[in-house]
Coordinates of C-alpha atoms in Angstrom, one line a residue:
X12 CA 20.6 -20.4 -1.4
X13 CA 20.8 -19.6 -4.8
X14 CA 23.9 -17.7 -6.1
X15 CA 21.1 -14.7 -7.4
X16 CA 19.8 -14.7 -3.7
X17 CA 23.2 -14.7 -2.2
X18 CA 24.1 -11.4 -4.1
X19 CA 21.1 -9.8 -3.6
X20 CA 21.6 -10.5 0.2
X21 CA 25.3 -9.0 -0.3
X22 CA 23.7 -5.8 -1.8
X23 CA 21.4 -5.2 0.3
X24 CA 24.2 -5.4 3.1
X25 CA 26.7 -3.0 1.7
X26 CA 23.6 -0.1 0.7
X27 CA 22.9 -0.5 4.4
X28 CA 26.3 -0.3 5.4
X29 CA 26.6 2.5 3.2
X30 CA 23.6 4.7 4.4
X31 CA 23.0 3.6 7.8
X32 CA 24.5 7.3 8.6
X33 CA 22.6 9.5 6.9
X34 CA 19.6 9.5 9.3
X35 CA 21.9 12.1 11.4
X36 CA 19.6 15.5 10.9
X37 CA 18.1 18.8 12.5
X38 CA 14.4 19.3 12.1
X39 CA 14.3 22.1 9.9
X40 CA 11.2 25.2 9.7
X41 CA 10.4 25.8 6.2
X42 CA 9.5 29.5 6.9
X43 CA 8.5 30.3 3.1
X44 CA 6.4 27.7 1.3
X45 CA 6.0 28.9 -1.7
X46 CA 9.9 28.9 -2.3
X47 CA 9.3 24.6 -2.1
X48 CA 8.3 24.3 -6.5
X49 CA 9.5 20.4 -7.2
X50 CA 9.3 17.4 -4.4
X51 CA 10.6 14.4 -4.7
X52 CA 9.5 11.5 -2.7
X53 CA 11.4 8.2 -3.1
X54 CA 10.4 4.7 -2.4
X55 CA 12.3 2.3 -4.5
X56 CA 10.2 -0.9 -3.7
X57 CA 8.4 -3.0 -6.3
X58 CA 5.5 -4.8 -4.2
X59 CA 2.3 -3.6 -5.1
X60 CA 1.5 -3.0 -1.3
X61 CA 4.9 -0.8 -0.7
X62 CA 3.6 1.5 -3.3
X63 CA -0.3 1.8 -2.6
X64 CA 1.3 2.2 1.4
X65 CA 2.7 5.9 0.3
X66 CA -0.3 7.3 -1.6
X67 CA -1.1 9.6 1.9
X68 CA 1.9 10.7 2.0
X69 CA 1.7 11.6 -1.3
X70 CA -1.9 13.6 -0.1
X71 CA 0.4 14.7 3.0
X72 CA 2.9 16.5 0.6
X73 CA 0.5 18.0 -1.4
X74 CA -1.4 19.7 1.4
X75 CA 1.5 20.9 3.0
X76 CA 3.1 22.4 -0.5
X77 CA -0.2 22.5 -2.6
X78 CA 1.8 24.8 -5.7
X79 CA 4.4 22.2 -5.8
X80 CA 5.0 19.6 -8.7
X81 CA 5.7 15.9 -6.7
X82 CA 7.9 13.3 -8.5
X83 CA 8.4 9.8 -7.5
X84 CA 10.9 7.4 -7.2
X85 CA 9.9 3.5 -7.7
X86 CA 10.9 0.5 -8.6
X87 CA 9.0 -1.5 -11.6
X88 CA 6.4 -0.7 -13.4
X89 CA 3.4 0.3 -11.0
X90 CA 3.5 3.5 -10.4
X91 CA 2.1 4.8 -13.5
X92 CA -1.0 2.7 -12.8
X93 CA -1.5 3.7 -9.6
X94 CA -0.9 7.2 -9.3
X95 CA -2.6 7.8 -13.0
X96 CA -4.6 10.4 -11.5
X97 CA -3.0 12.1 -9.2
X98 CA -2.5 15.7 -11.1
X99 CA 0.0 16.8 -9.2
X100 CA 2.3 14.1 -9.5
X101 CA 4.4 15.1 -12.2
X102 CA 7.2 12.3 -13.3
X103 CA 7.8 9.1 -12.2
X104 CA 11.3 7.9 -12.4
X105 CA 11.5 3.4 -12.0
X106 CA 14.1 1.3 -11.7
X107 CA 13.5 -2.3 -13.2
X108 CA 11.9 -4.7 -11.2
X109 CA 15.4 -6.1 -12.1
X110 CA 18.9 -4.9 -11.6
X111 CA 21.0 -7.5 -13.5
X112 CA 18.3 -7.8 -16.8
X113 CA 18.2 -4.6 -17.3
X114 CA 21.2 -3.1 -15.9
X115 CA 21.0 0.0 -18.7
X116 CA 17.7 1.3 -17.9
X117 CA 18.8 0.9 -14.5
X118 CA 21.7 2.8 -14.4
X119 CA 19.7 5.6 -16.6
X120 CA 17.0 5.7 -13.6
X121 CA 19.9 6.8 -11.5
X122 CA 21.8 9.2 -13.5
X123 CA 18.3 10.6 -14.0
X124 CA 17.7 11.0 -10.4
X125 CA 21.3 12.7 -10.0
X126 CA 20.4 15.3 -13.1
X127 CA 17.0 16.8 -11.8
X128 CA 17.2 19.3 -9.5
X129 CA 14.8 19.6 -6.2
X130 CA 13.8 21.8 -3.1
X131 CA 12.8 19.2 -0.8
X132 CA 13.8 15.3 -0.9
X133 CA 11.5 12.9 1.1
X134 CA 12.4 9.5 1.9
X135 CA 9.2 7.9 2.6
X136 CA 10.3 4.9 4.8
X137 CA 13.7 5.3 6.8
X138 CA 14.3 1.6 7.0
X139 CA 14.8 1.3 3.3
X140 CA 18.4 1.4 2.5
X141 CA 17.8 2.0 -1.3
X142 CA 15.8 4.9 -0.4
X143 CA 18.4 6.4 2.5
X144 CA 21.0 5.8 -0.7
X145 CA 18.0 7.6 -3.4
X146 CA 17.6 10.8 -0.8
X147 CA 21.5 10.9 -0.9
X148 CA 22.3 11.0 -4.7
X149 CA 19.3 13.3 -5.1
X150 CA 20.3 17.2 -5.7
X151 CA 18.2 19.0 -3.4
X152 CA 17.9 22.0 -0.9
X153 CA 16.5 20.2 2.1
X154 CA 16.4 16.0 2.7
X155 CA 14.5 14.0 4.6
X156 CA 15.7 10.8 5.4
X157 CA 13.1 9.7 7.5
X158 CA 13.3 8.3 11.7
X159 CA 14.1 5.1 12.5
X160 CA 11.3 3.7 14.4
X161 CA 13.7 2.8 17.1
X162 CA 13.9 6.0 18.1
X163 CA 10.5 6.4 19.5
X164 CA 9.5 10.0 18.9
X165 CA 5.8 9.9 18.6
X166 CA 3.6 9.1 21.4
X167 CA 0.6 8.9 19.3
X168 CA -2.1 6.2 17.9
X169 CA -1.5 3.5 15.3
X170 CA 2.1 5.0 15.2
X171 CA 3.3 1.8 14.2
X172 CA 1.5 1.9 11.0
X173 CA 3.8 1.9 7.6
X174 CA 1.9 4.5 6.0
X175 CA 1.1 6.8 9.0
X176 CA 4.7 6.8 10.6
X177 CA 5.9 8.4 7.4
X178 CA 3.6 11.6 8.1
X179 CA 3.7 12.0 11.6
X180 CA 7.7 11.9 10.9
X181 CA 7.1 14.4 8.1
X182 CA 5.7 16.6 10.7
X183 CA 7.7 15.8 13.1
X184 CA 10.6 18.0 10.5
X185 CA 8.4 20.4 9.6
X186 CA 8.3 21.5 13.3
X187 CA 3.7 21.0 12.9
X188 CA 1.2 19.5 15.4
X189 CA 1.5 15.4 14.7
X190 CA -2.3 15.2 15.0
X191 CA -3.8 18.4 14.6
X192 CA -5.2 17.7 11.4
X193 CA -6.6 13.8 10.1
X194 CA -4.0 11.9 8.5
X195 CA -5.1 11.1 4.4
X196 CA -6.4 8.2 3.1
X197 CA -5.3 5.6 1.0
X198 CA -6.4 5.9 -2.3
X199 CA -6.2 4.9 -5.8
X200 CA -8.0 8.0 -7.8
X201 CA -10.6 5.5 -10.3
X202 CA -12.3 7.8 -12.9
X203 CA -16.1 7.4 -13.2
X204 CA -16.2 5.8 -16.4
X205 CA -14.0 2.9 -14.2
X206 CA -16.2 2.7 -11.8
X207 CA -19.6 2.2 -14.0
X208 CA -17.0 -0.7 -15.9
X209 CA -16.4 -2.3 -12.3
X210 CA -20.1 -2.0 -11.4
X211 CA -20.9 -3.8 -14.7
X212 CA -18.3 -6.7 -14.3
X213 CA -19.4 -7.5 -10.6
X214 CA -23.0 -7.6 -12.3
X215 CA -22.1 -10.6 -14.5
X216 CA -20.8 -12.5 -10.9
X217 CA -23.3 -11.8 -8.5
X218 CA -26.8 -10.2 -7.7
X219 CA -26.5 -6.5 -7.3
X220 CA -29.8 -6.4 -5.2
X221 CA -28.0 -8.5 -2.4
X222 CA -24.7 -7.2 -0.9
X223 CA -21.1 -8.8 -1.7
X224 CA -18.6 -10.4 0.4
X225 CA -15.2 -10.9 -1.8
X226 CA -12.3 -13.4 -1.0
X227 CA -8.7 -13.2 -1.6
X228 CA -7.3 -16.1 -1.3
X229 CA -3.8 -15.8 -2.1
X230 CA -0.6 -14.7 -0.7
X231 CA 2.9 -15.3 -0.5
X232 CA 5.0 -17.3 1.4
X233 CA 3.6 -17.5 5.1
X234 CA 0.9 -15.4 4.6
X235 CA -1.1 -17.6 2.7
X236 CA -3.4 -20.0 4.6
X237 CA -3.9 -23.1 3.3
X238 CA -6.6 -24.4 1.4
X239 CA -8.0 -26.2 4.0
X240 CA -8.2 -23.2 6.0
X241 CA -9.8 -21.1 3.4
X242 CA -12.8 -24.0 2.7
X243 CA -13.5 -24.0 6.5
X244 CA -13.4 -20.5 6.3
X245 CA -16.0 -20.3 3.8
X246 CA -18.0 -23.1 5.1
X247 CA -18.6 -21.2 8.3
X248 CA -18.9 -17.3 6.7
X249 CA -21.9 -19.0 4.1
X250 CA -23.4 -20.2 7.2
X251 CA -23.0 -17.0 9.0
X252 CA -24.6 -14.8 5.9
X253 CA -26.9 -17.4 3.9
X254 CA -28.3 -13.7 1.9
X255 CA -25.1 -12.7 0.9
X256 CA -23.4 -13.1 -2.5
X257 CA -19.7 -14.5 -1.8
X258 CA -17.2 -14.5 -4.5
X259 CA -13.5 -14.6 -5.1
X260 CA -10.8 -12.7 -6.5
X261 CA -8.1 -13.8 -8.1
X262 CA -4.5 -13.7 -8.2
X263 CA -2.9 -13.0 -11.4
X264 CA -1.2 -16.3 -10.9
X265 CA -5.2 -17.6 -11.5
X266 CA -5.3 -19.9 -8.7
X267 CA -7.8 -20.5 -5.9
X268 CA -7.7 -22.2 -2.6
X269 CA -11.4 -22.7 -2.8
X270 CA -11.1 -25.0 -6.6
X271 CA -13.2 -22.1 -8.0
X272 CA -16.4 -23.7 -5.9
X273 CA -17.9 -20.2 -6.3
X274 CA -17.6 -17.4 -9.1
X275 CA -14.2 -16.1 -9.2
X276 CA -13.3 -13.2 -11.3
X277 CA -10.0 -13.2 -13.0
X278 CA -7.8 -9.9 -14.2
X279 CA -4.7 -8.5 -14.6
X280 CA -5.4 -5.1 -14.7
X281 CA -4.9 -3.3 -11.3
X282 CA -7.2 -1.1 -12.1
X283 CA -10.0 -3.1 -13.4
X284 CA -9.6 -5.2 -10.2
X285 CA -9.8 -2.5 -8.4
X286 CA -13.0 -0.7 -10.0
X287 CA -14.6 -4.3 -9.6
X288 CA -13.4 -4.5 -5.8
X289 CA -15.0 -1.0 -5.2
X290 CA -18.7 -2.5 -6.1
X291 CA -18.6 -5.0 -3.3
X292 CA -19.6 -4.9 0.1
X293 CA -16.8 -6.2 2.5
X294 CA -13.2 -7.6 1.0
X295 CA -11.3 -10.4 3.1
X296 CA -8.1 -11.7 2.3
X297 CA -5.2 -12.6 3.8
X298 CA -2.0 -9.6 4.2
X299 CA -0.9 -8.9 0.9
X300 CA -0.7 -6.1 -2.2
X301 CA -4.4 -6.8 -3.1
X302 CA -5.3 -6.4 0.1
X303 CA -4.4 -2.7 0.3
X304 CA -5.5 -2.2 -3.2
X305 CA -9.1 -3.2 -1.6
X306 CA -8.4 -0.6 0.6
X307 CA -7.7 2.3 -1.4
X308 CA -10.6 1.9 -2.8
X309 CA -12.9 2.4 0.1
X310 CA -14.2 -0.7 0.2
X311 CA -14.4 -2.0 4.0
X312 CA -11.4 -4.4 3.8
X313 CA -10.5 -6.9 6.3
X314 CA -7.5 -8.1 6.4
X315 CA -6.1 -12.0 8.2
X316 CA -3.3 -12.1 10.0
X317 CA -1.0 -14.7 10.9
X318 CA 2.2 -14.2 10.4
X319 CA 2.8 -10.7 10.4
X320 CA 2.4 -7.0 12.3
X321 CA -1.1 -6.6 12.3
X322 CA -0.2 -2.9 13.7
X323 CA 2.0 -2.3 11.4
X324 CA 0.4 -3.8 8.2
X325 CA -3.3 -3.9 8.4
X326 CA -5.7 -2.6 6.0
X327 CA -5.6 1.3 6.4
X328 CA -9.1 3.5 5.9
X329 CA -12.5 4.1 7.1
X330 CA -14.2 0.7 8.1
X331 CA -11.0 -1.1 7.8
X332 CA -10.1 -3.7 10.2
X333 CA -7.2 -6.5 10.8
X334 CA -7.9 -9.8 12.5
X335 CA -5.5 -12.0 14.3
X336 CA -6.1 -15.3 13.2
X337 CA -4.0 -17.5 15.8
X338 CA -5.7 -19.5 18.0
X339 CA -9.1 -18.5 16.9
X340 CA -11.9 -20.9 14.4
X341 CA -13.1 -20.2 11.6
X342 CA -16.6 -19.7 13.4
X343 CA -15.2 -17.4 15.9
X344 CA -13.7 -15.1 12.9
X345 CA -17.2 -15.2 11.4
X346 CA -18.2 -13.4 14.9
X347 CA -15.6 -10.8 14.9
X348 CA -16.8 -10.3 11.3
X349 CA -20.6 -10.1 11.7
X350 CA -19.2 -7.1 14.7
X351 CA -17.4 -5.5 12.1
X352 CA -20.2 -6.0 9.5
X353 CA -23.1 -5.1 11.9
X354 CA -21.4 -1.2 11.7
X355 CA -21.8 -0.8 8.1
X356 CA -25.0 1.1 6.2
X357 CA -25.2 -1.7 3.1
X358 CA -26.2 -4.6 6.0
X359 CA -28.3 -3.1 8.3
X360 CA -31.2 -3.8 6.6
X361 CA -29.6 -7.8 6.2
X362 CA -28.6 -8.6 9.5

């Protein structure tokens, strides 16, 4: 292990050590409302995915305190991308991707956190230690450092989620019904003019008279299937759907497991990605950032697992859908795909 692993593994330690006792709260009823002016919702995570993951909270907090001003607390340099949109998010304070390169601006993050002044704190996952520690330093009237999972307080569906278990905890304190009302969606707010650019770019890869199946082939560590995998894969899904276009995605790292055999678009804009992804018909990719990007824009997104929680980490919106991938073919995917696809309006007239 490398001596910049070893102390991030010592860090990560002691900020556990340090806040693994602030979970210790009384649910708290927020009588007045309107008295609840600034939020601040921490999740200091970098991954692309981790951020994308809180967006319905963000929706959450905003329908429960719709005159209040919401600020976040991130890590890197994403959130300005992907909550652009979101009017009611007000600042966004980052810490560097990081810590030891930039050790200024990431001091300044936190002394900046410790100067504002807030009504309500939320922590939106209560297994991060850097956000038990954010939720502490933060001046506030009420905190919310989130339940541990452990616990087991909510005897309700897909509670296992990353980005539901945050709101049903969040009503959980607020004393509220867990499922009287639909949880949000995932979302990344693309303007129109976005969407027309998207539309245009996916017209220069594929025929817009036909629908689109997109690939994702990349991941990281475990998560990515091999190349071998990924040409089987294809083989059998351009058997299953000979009328469809198929074409790839790619990473930023502007590598494919398929050798670019088919048109591959290339970007590294987030957004322009995702205005592009939002023209196709069905995303599939392995578990990774993109892979909930897909999904916030609405696109049906599938997402392959093999390595990790598919209840936990599966795509999250309407016509969204995880697949474990042990033990099954590539021809037996293609099945649980065409179920999957048979629901959808764009291929009922194809299939």
């Amino acid at each position: 292990m490398s001596f910049k692993k070893k102390i991030n593994v010592y860090r990560k330690k002691a900020t556990k050590s340090i806040t693994k006792n602030l979970l210790d709260q009384q649910s708290i009823n927020l009588s007045d409302r309107e008295d609840i002016k600034r939020i601040l919702i921490t999740r200091p995570n970098h991954r692309l995915g981790n951020q994308l993951l809180i967006s319905p909270l963000v929706k959450e907090v905003h329908r429960q305190f719709p005159g209040a001003k919401i600020d976040l607390f991130l890590k890197g340099n994403l959130g300005e991308i992907l909550f652009k949109n979101y009017e009611y998010v007000d600042h966004i304070i980052s810490l560097p991707k990081k810590h030891f390169k930039e050790l200024g601006r990431y001091l300044i993050s936190w002394f900046k956190l410790k100067r504002l002044k807030y009504d309500l704190v939320i922590n939106a996952e209560a297994s991060s230690s850097s956000g038990r520690l954010s939720t502490k330093v933060a001046r506030a009237n009420y905190k919310f450092f989130g339940y541990e999972r452990e616990l087991n307080l909510f005897d309700v569906a897909n509670v296992d989620h990353i980005s539901k278990y945050p709101i049903y905890s969040l009503r959980y304190f607020l004393k509220q019904s867990l499922t009287e009302k639909p949880l949000p969606d995932l979302e990344i707010k693309l303007t129109a003019e976005e969407l027309n650019h998207g539309k245009k770019i996916l017209a220069e890869y594929a025929d817009l008279e036909k629908p689109t199946i997109c690939l994702y082939t990349f991941a990281t560590g475990h998560k990515c299937f091999s190349k071998a995998w990924w040409n089987q894969f294809y083989t059998a899904l351009k058997n299953e759907y000979p009328h469809y276009n198929i074409i790839e995605a790619l990473p930023v790292e502007n590598v494919s497991s398929l050798d670019f055999k088919i048109p591959a678009f290339y970007s590294k804009n987030i957004r322009e990605l995702a205005s592009f992804i939002s023209h196709t018909s069905v995303f599939i990719t392995g578990d990774c950032g993109i892979m909930h990007l897909a999904a916030a824009t609405t696109t049906p997104t599938i997402g392959l697992f093999n390595v990790t929680a598919k209840a936990m980490y599966e795509p999250y919106n309407v016509a969204c859908s995880g697949i474990d991938t042990n033990q099954k073919s590539a021809e037996e995917i293609c099945q649980i795909l065409r179920t999957h696809i048979e629901s959808l309006d764009f291929a009922e007239s194809e299939i």
